[in-house]
Short mmCIF file of C-alpha atoms and ligand atoms in Angstrom, two decimals:
data_model
loop_
_atom_site.label_atom_id
_atom_site.label_comp_id
_atom_site.label_asym_id
_atom_site.label_seq_id
_atom_site.Cartn_x
_atom_site.Cartn_y
_atom_site.Cartn_z
CA MET A 246 -15.79 11.44 27.43
CA PRO A 247 -15.23 7.78 26.42
CA GLU A 248 -12.71 5.86 28.54
CA LEU A 249 -10.18 3.16 27.70
CA ARG A 250 -9.86 0.45 30.35
CA LYS A 251 -7.30 -2.34 30.33
CA ASP A 252 -8.06 -5.91 31.31
CA PRO A 253 -5.26 -6.56 33.83
CA ILE A 254 -4.99 -10.26 32.93
CA LEU A 255 -5.03 -10.28 29.11
CA GLY A 256 -3.85 -6.74 28.44
CA ARG A 257 -6.93 -6.22 26.24
CA TRP A 258 -8.33 -2.69 26.15
CA VAL A 259 -12.05 -1.95 26.19
CA ILE A 260 -13.72 1.31 25.17
CA ILE A 261 -16.35 2.34 27.70
CA ALA A 262 -18.55 4.76 25.78
CA HIS A 263 -20.34 6.65 28.57
CA GLU A 264 -22.16 8.97 26.19
CA ARG A 265 -23.75 6.11 24.35
CA ALA A 266 -25.13 4.95 27.74
CA LYS A 267 -28.20 2.80 27.34
CA ARG A 268 -30.66 1.33 29.78
CA PRO A 269 -31.18 -2.42 29.91
CA HIS A 270 -34.42 -2.23 27.92
CA ASP A 271 -32.58 -0.48 25.06
CA PHE A 272 -30.86 -3.78 24.30
CA LYS A 273 -33.45 -5.79 22.45
CA ALA A 274 -32.96 -9.51 21.96
CA GLU A 275 -32.99 -9.21 18.18
CA THR A 276 -32.25 -6.24 15.98
CA PRO A 277 -35.30 -5.68 13.78
CA ALA A 278 -34.76 -5.35 10.07
CA PRO A 279 -34.59 -1.65 9.25
CA GLY A 280 -37.69 -0.26 7.59
CA PRO A 281 -37.48 2.00 4.57
CA GLU A 282 -35.40 4.99 5.61
CA VAL A 283 -37.22 8.28 5.39
CA VAL A 284 -34.01 10.25 4.89
CA CYS A 285 -30.65 8.58 4.56
CA PRO A 286 -27.97 10.95 5.89
CA PHE A 287 -25.38 9.46 3.51
CA CYS A 288 -27.34 10.19 0.32
CA GLN A 289 -26.51 13.01 -2.06
CA GLY A 290 -28.43 16.15 -1.11
CA GLN A 291 -28.47 15.22 2.60
CA GLU A 292 -24.99 16.57 3.38
CA ASP A 293 -26.33 18.73 6.24
CA LYS A 294 -27.49 15.56 8.07
CA THR A 295 -23.88 14.58 8.86
CA PRO A 296 -21.17 16.50 10.73
CA PRO A 297 -19.15 18.72 8.31
CA GLU A 298 -16.93 16.73 5.97
CA ILE A 299 -13.24 16.16 6.78
CA VAL A 300 -12.37 15.53 3.16
CA ALA A 301 -14.28 14.74 -0.02
CA TYR A 302 -13.39 13.78 -3.58
CA ARG A 303 -15.56 16.15 -5.55
CA ASP A 304 -16.38 17.11 -9.09
CA PHE A 305 -14.75 20.36 -10.20
CA GLY A 306 -16.71 23.41 -9.06
CA SER A 307 -18.79 21.69 -6.37
CA ARG A 308 -18.79 23.13 -2.85
CA PRO A 309 -17.85 21.42 0.45
CA ASN A 310 -20.85 19.92 2.28
CA GLY A 311 -23.01 20.17 -0.82
CA PRO A 312 -23.76 17.74 -3.68
CA GLY A 313 -21.22 16.88 -6.40
CA TRP A 314 -19.04 14.45 -4.42
CA ARG A 315 -17.92 10.93 -5.24
CA ILE A 316 -16.56 10.01 -1.78
CA ARG A 317 -17.09 11.85 1.49
CA VAL A 318 -15.34 11.41 4.84
CA VAL A 319 -17.19 12.72 7.91
CA PRO A 320 -16.74 12.29 11.68
CA ASN A 321 -18.93 9.54 13.13
CA ARG A 322 -21.95 11.17 14.72
CA PHE A 323 -21.69 8.79 17.69
CA PRO A 324 -17.91 8.36 17.98
CA ALA A 325 -16.43 5.52 20.03
CA LEU A 326 -13.40 7.81 20.67
CA LYS A 327 -12.99 11.59 20.59
CA ILE A 328 -10.18 13.63 19.09
CA GLU A 329 -10.09 16.49 21.66
CA GLY A 330 -8.29 16.25 25.02
CA SER A 331 -5.29 14.50 26.51
CA LEU A 332 -4.78 10.83 27.30
CA ASN A 333 -4.41 11.36 31.06
CA LYS A 334 -3.08 7.82 31.67
CA ARG A 335 -3.61 6.81 35.28
CA GLY A 336 -4.04 3.89 37.62
CA ASP A 337 -7.09 2.93 39.61
CA GLY A 338 -5.74 0.39 42.11
CA ILE A 339 -4.73 -2.63 40.03
CA TYR A 340 -6.38 -1.19 36.90
CA ASP A 341 -5.06 1.04 34.08
CA VAL A 342 -7.31 3.63 32.50
CA MET A 343 -6.98 6.56 30.06
CA GLU A 344 -9.26 8.98 28.26
CA GLY A 345 -10.84 7.68 25.10
CA ILE A 346 -8.81 9.84 22.70
CA GLY A 347 -8.84 8.89 19.04
CA ALA A 348 -10.56 9.42 15.73
CA HIS A 349 -13.72 7.76 14.46
CA GLU A 350 -14.51 8.61 10.85
CA VAL A 351 -17.01 7.37 8.29
CA ILE A 352 -16.06 6.98 4.64
CA ILE A 353 -19.17 7.24 2.44
CA GLU A 354 -18.09 5.42 -0.71
CA THR A 355 -20.71 6.66 -3.17
CA PRO A 356 -23.56 9.20 -3.22
CA SER A 357 -25.88 6.51 -4.57
CA HIS A 358 -28.00 4.68 -1.99
CA HIS A 359 -28.66 1.38 -3.77
CA THR A 360 -25.08 0.43 -4.56
CA SER A 361 -22.87 -2.04 -2.77
CA MET A 362 -19.09 -1.88 -2.59
CA ALA A 363 -18.99 -4.83 -5.01
CA THR A 364 -21.09 -3.00 -7.59
CA LEU A 365 -18.82 0.04 -7.57
CA SER A 366 -16.48 0.09 -10.56
CA PRO A 367 -12.82 -0.83 -9.96
CA ASP A 368 -12.03 2.89 -10.47
CA ASN A 369 -14.50 3.87 -7.74
CA ILE A 370 -12.92 1.29 -5.44
CA ARG A 371 -9.46 2.69 -6.22
CA GLU A 372 -10.63 6.13 -5.08
CA VAL A 373 -11.93 4.59 -1.85
CA LEU A 374 -8.49 3.03 -1.30
CA TRP A 375 -6.84 6.42 -1.90
CA VAL A 376 -9.12 8.01 0.71
CA TYR A 377 -8.20 5.24 3.19
CA ARG A 378 -4.54 5.99 2.58
CA ASP A 379 -4.97 9.78 2.80
CA ARG A 380 -6.75 9.57 6.15
CA LEU A 381 -4.06 7.35 7.68
CA VAL A 382 -1.26 9.61 6.40
CA ASP A 383 -3.04 12.62 7.93
CA LEU A 384 -3.92 11.05 11.29
CA LYS A 385 -0.54 9.42 11.92
CA ARG A 386 0.92 12.95 12.37
CA ASP A 387 -0.97 13.13 15.70
CA SER A 388 1.60 11.89 18.24
CA ARG A 389 -1.11 10.73 20.67
CA LEU A 390 -2.36 8.15 18.17
CA VAL A 391 -0.54 4.92 17.34
CA HIS A 392 -2.77 2.76 15.17
CA GLY A 393 -5.49 3.10 12.54
CA MET A 394 -7.95 0.36 11.66
CA LEU A 395 -10.06 0.56 8.53
CA PHE A 396 -13.05 -1.72 8.40
CA LYS A 397 -16.36 -2.24 6.71
CA ASN A 398 -19.60 -3.66 8.11
CA VAL A 399 -22.16 -4.90 5.58
CA GLY A 400 -25.64 -6.17 6.47
CA ILE A 401 -27.31 -6.51 9.85
CA ALA A 402 -25.28 -9.61 10.78
CA GLY A 403 -22.17 -7.61 9.86
CA GLY A 404 -23.11 -4.88 12.33
CA ALA A 405 -24.07 -2.18 9.81
CA SER A 406 -26.51 0.36 11.24
CA LEU A 407 -27.08 2.14 7.91
CA GLU A 408 -27.73 0.44 4.58
CA HIS A 409 -25.92 3.06 2.45
CA THR A 410 -22.47 1.61 1.70
CA HIS A 411 -19.72 3.04 3.89
CA SER A 412 -16.59 2.05 5.76
CA GLN A 413 -15.08 3.33 8.98
CA LEU A 414 -11.72 4.29 10.41
CA ILE A 415 -10.96 4.10 14.11
CA VAL A 416 -7.59 5.47 15.17
CA THR A 417 -6.54 4.52 18.70
CA PRO A 418 -3.85 5.58 21.20
CA ILE A 419 -2.96 1.91 21.79
CA VAL A 420 -2.30 -1.00 19.41
CA PRO A 421 -5.38 -3.29 19.16
CA ILE A 422 -4.70 -6.72 20.65
CA SER A 423 -5.48 -8.54 17.37
CA VAL A 424 -2.70 -6.64 15.58
CA TRP A 425 -0.44 -6.99 18.62
CA GLU A 426 -0.86 -10.77 18.58
CA GLU A 427 -0.12 -10.93 14.84
CA MET A 428 2.99 -8.79 15.32
CA THR A 429 4.20 -10.91 18.24
CA GLY A 430 3.65 -14.19 16.39
CA SER A 431 5.28 -12.99 13.19
CA LEU A 432 8.25 -11.53 15.13
CA GLU A 433 8.82 -14.91 16.79
CA PHE A 434 8.93 -16.57 13.34
CA TYR A 435 11.23 -13.84 12.04
CA ASN A 436 13.66 -14.22 14.95
CA TYR A 437 13.81 -17.96 14.35
CA ARG A 438 13.84 -18.16 10.52
CA GLY A 439 14.87 -14.66 9.46
CA ARG A 440 11.87 -14.35 7.13
CA CYS A 441 8.38 -12.87 7.12
CA ILE A 442 5.78 -15.58 7.79
CA TYR A 443 3.25 -13.78 5.58
CA CYS A 444 5.69 -13.73 2.63
CA ASP A 445 6.25 -17.47 3.17
CA MET A 446 2.47 -18.00 3.30
CA VAL A 447 1.99 -16.19 -0.02
CA GLN A 448 4.70 -18.33 -1.63
CA GLN A 449 3.26 -21.59 -0.35
CA GLU A 450 -0.31 -20.68 -1.34
CA LEU A 451 0.77 -19.68 -4.85
CA THR A 452 2.67 -22.94 -5.24
CA ALA A 453 -0.08 -25.15 -3.82
CA GLU A 454 -2.87 -23.20 -5.65
CA LYS A 455 -5.69 -25.08 -3.89
CA ARG A 456 -6.68 -22.21 -1.58
CA ILE A 457 -6.18 -19.38 -4.10
CA VAL A 458 -9.33 -17.35 -4.82
CA TYR A 459 -7.80 -14.79 -7.16
CA ASP A 460 -4.25 -13.98 -8.17
CA SER A 461 -3.04 -10.75 -9.73
CA THR A 462 0.23 -8.91 -10.45
CA HIS A 463 0.74 -7.35 -7.03
CA PHE A 464 -1.82 -9.11 -4.82
CA THR A 465 -3.10 -12.56 -4.11
CA ALA A 466 -6.37 -13.56 -2.43
CA PHE A 467 -6.75 -16.92 -0.71
CA CYS A 468 -8.76 -18.73 1.94
CA PRO A 469 -6.30 -19.11 4.83
CA PHE A 470 -5.18 -22.62 5.85
CA ALA A 471 -6.73 -22.21 9.31
CA SER A 472 -9.82 -20.23 8.22
CA ARG A 473 -12.05 -19.49 11.23
CA PHE A 474 -15.13 -18.82 9.13
CA PRO A 475 -16.62 -20.28 5.92
CA PHE A 476 -15.29 -18.39 2.88
CA GLU A 477 -12.93 -16.27 4.99
CA THR A 478 -10.60 -14.68 2.41
CA TRP A 479 -7.35 -12.78 2.92
CA ILE A 480 -5.82 -10.39 0.42
CA LEU A 481 -2.05 -9.85 0.70
CA PRO A 482 0.44 -7.79 -1.26
CA LYS A 483 2.95 -10.14 -2.88
CA THR A 484 5.82 -7.77 -2.13
CA HIS A 485 6.65 -7.35 1.54
CA SER A 486 5.21 -4.22 3.18
CA SER A 487 4.17 -3.63 6.79
CA HIS A 488 2.11 -0.43 6.40
CA PHE A 489 -0.97 -0.14 4.20
CA GLU A 490 -0.51 3.64 3.88
CA ASN A 491 2.80 3.11 2.03
CA ILE A 492 0.99 1.44 -0.88
CA PRO A 493 2.30 2.72 -4.25
CA LYS A 494 0.05 3.84 -7.11
CA ALA A 495 0.51 0.57 -9.01
CA GLY A 496 -0.58 -1.20 -5.81
CA VAL A 497 -3.79 0.85 -5.53
CA ASP A 498 -4.56 0.24 -9.21
CA ASP A 499 -4.22 -3.50 -8.78
CA LEU A 500 -5.88 -3.73 -5.37
CA GLY A 501 -8.95 -1.91 -6.70
CA HIS A 502 -9.27 -4.66 -9.28
CA VAL A 503 -8.61 -7.51 -6.81
CA LEU A 504 -11.04 -6.20 -4.18
CA HIS A 505 -13.67 -5.76 -6.90
CA GLN A 506 -13.14 -9.39 -7.95
CA VAL A 507 -13.19 -10.84 -4.43
CA LEU A 508 -16.28 -8.91 -3.26
CA ASN A 509 -18.18 -9.77 -6.44
CA LYS A 510 -17.28 -13.44 -6.09
CA LEU A 511 -18.63 -13.41 -2.51
CA GLU A 512 -21.80 -11.54 -3.51
CA LEU A 513 -22.45 -13.87 -6.43
CA ALA A 514 -21.54 -17.12 -4.68
CA LEU A 515 -23.29 -16.39 -1.40
CA ASP A 516 -26.19 -14.19 -2.55
CA SER A 517 -24.95 -10.87 -1.15
CA PRO A 518 -24.06 -12.04 2.37
CA ALA A 519 -23.44 -9.85 5.39
CA TYR A 520 -19.68 -9.49 5.76
CA ASN A 521 -16.88 -7.51 7.32
CA TYR A 522 -13.51 -6.60 6.01
CA ILE A 523 -10.66 -5.30 8.06
CA ILE A 524 -7.30 -3.88 7.02
CA HIS A 525 -4.60 -5.05 9.42
CA SER A 526 -1.57 -2.77 9.21
CA ALA A 527 1.46 -2.01 11.42
CA PRO A 528 1.31 0.74 14.07
CA PHE A 529 2.22 4.32 13.08
CA ASP A 530 5.20 4.66 15.40
CA HIS A 531 7.29 2.02 13.65
CA GLY A 532 9.13 2.34 10.36
CA GLU A 533 8.94 -0.50 7.85
CA LEU A 534 8.97 -3.78 9.83
CA PRO A 535 10.66 -6.84 8.29
CA HIS A 536 8.38 -9.32 10.11
CA TYR A 537 4.89 -7.80 9.72
CA HIS A 538 2.92 -7.73 6.47
CA TRP A 539 -0.28 -5.70 6.04
CA HIS A 540 -3.34 -7.52 4.71
CA ILE A 541 -7.11 -7.39 4.29
CA GLU A 542 -9.26 -10.00 6.02
CA VAL A 543 -12.70 -10.47 4.42
CA ILE A 544 -15.12 -12.35 6.67
CA PRO A 545 -18.58 -13.33 5.40
CA ARG A 546 -20.99 -13.58 8.35
CA LEU A 547 -22.58 -16.94 7.56
CA THR A 548 -22.18 -18.66 10.92
CA LYS A 549 -22.94 -17.37 14.40
CA VAL A 550 -20.14 -17.00 16.89
CA ALA A 551 -21.66 -18.69 19.94
CA GLY A 552 -20.82 -19.95 23.43
CA PHE A 553 -18.04 -22.35 22.55
CA GLU A 554 -16.24 -19.84 20.34
CA TRP A 555 -16.53 -17.04 22.91
CA GLY A 556 -15.51 -19.33 25.74
CA SER A 557 -12.65 -21.16 24.10
CA GLY A 558 -11.24 -19.06 21.28
CA PHE A 559 -11.68 -22.13 19.03
CA TYR A 560 -13.75 -21.70 15.90
CA ILE A 561 -15.66 -24.48 14.20
CA ASN A 562 -15.66 -23.93 10.46
CA PRO A 563 -18.07 -26.15 8.50
CA VAL A 564 -16.51 -25.38 5.09
CA PRO A 565 -12.92 -26.51 4.42
CA PRO A 566 -10.99 -23.53 3.03
CA GLU A 567 -9.91 -25.65 0.03
CA SER A 568 -13.60 -26.13 -0.96
CA ALA A 569 -14.46 -22.48 -0.25
CA ALA A 570 -11.58 -21.30 -2.45
CA GLY A 571 -12.62 -23.73 -5.21
CA PHE A 572 -16.16 -22.37 -5.26
CA LEU A 573 -15.00 -18.75 -5.24
CA ARG A 574 -12.43 -19.41 -7.99
CA ASP A 575 -15.19 -20.83 -10.20
CA VAL A 576 -17.35 -17.71 -9.92
CA GLU A 577 -16.54 -15.62 -12.93
CA VAL A 578 -16.84 -11.87 -12.58
CA VAL A 579 -17.36 -10.30 -15.97
CA ALA A 580 -15.55 -7.03 -16.72
CA ALA A 581 -17.18 -3.90 -15.37
CA ASP A 582 -19.64 -1.88 -17.41
CA PRO A 583 -18.02 1.42 -18.44
CA ARG A 584 -20.80 3.38 -16.73
CA PRO A 585 -19.61 4.04 -13.17
CA GLY A 586 -21.41 2.10 -10.47
CA LEU A 587 -22.86 -0.48 -12.84
CA ILE A 588 -21.47 -3.88 -13.57
CA ASP A 589 -22.52 -6.73 -15.71
CA ARG A 590 -22.16 -9.98 -13.87
CA ALA A 591 -22.38 -13.63 -14.74
CA VAL A 592 -21.81 -16.87 -12.93
CA THR A 593 -20.26 -19.98 -14.32
CA GLY A 594 -19.31 -23.30 -12.84
CA ARG A 595 -21.26 -25.40 -10.40
CA TRP A 596 -22.38 -22.58 -8.18
CA LEU A 597 -25.83 -21.01 -8.24
CA THR A 598 -26.44 -17.65 -6.67
CA ASN A 599 -29.49 -18.38 -4.57
CA VAL A 600 -28.53 -21.62 -2.88
CA PRO A 601 -28.41 -21.13 0.90
CA LEU A 602 -25.65 -22.91 2.79
CA GLU A 603 -28.09 -25.34 4.40
CA LYS A 604 -29.05 -26.75 0.99
CA MET A 605 -25.42 -27.53 0.37
CA GLY A 606 -25.25 -29.53 3.57
CA TRP A 607 -23.60 -26.83 5.64
CA SER A 608 -25.12 -25.46 8.78
CA SER A 609 -25.28 -21.71 9.10
CA GLU A 610 -25.31 -22.06 12.88
CA GLY A 611 -22.24 -22.21 15.06
CA ALA A 612 -21.41 -24.98 17.50
CA SER A 613 -24.40 -24.01 19.65
CA ASN A 614 -26.78 -26.21 17.65
ZN1 LIG B 820 -28.39 6.68 1.26
ZN1 LIG B 821 6.11 -10.18 4.24
ZN1 LIG B 822 -4.88 -9.95 10.33
#
């Protein structure tokens, strides 16, 4: 059974995953590039290679755990947290510990192996967003669980262990410290000014324009003023909302389009980089909060987080967010091909697709070098 342990100084919780126990020699210095996969468990026709599906969006007449699906959600085969059992909160001297109860699910976004999230059609992406929402609505009924985090790892530097495009959902019995810090900071602003800091940020970015990557009816994407990483991009709803799972249909329709634009701009501008995206949303056990505003953080993995960053919490970002946003704005994403999963793309402006960061005078290393 995994265990949750609390750092008594920072209040940060750590998942100790006993069952994934490894010996020192299992941790190699570098992760080798994966060879050609003999059988990918996420491909169509390999449904028996995953645990049974929790939910799937399927073509009419197809059977569960067989082919004919467009999106499949399955439990993670090596879950960081497990759904069965009780929390059993207890002390161990000065330390707090509880059982690692939670959910760890994998969302397989397409049956096709050689497709990235960016090359899915906006309609495919909309279905992925609906699945995200459905899973949160379902899991928030479990009173032991308080927060759900949806995230995506792409590429080896992004932490992906399988090439086939997928995202993950980890639902925890405690609020992750990153969300807690955002909620605390935004509450402080709200108590002082009576407004949501994220709403203010959206207004200022739309007025200033210089950090806007893409703007749409219901959402805006921009490189944040204090970007930690080159080309870090946030997507925020323009209307205040604290919980992602309360997104209306018009919101899903528009977000599918905006996410398609942003991911294509990153793929085209940075030659399909490794990246992560994370959806930060308010905890389940609160109603609508006036001070917190859900958002997506997209983080290309172009620099290495090294000693200084780990030790200090400071990040050194070699690309000013104003320049990053300018480059991304100039990448034109041509409308999707009507055939699902295929898209015609073109680049305009001063940006070429295969220019590594170094050639543009930016180091891809962190402060270690
Ligand atoms: Zn595959
Ligand atoms: Zn707001
Ligand atoms: Zn955030």
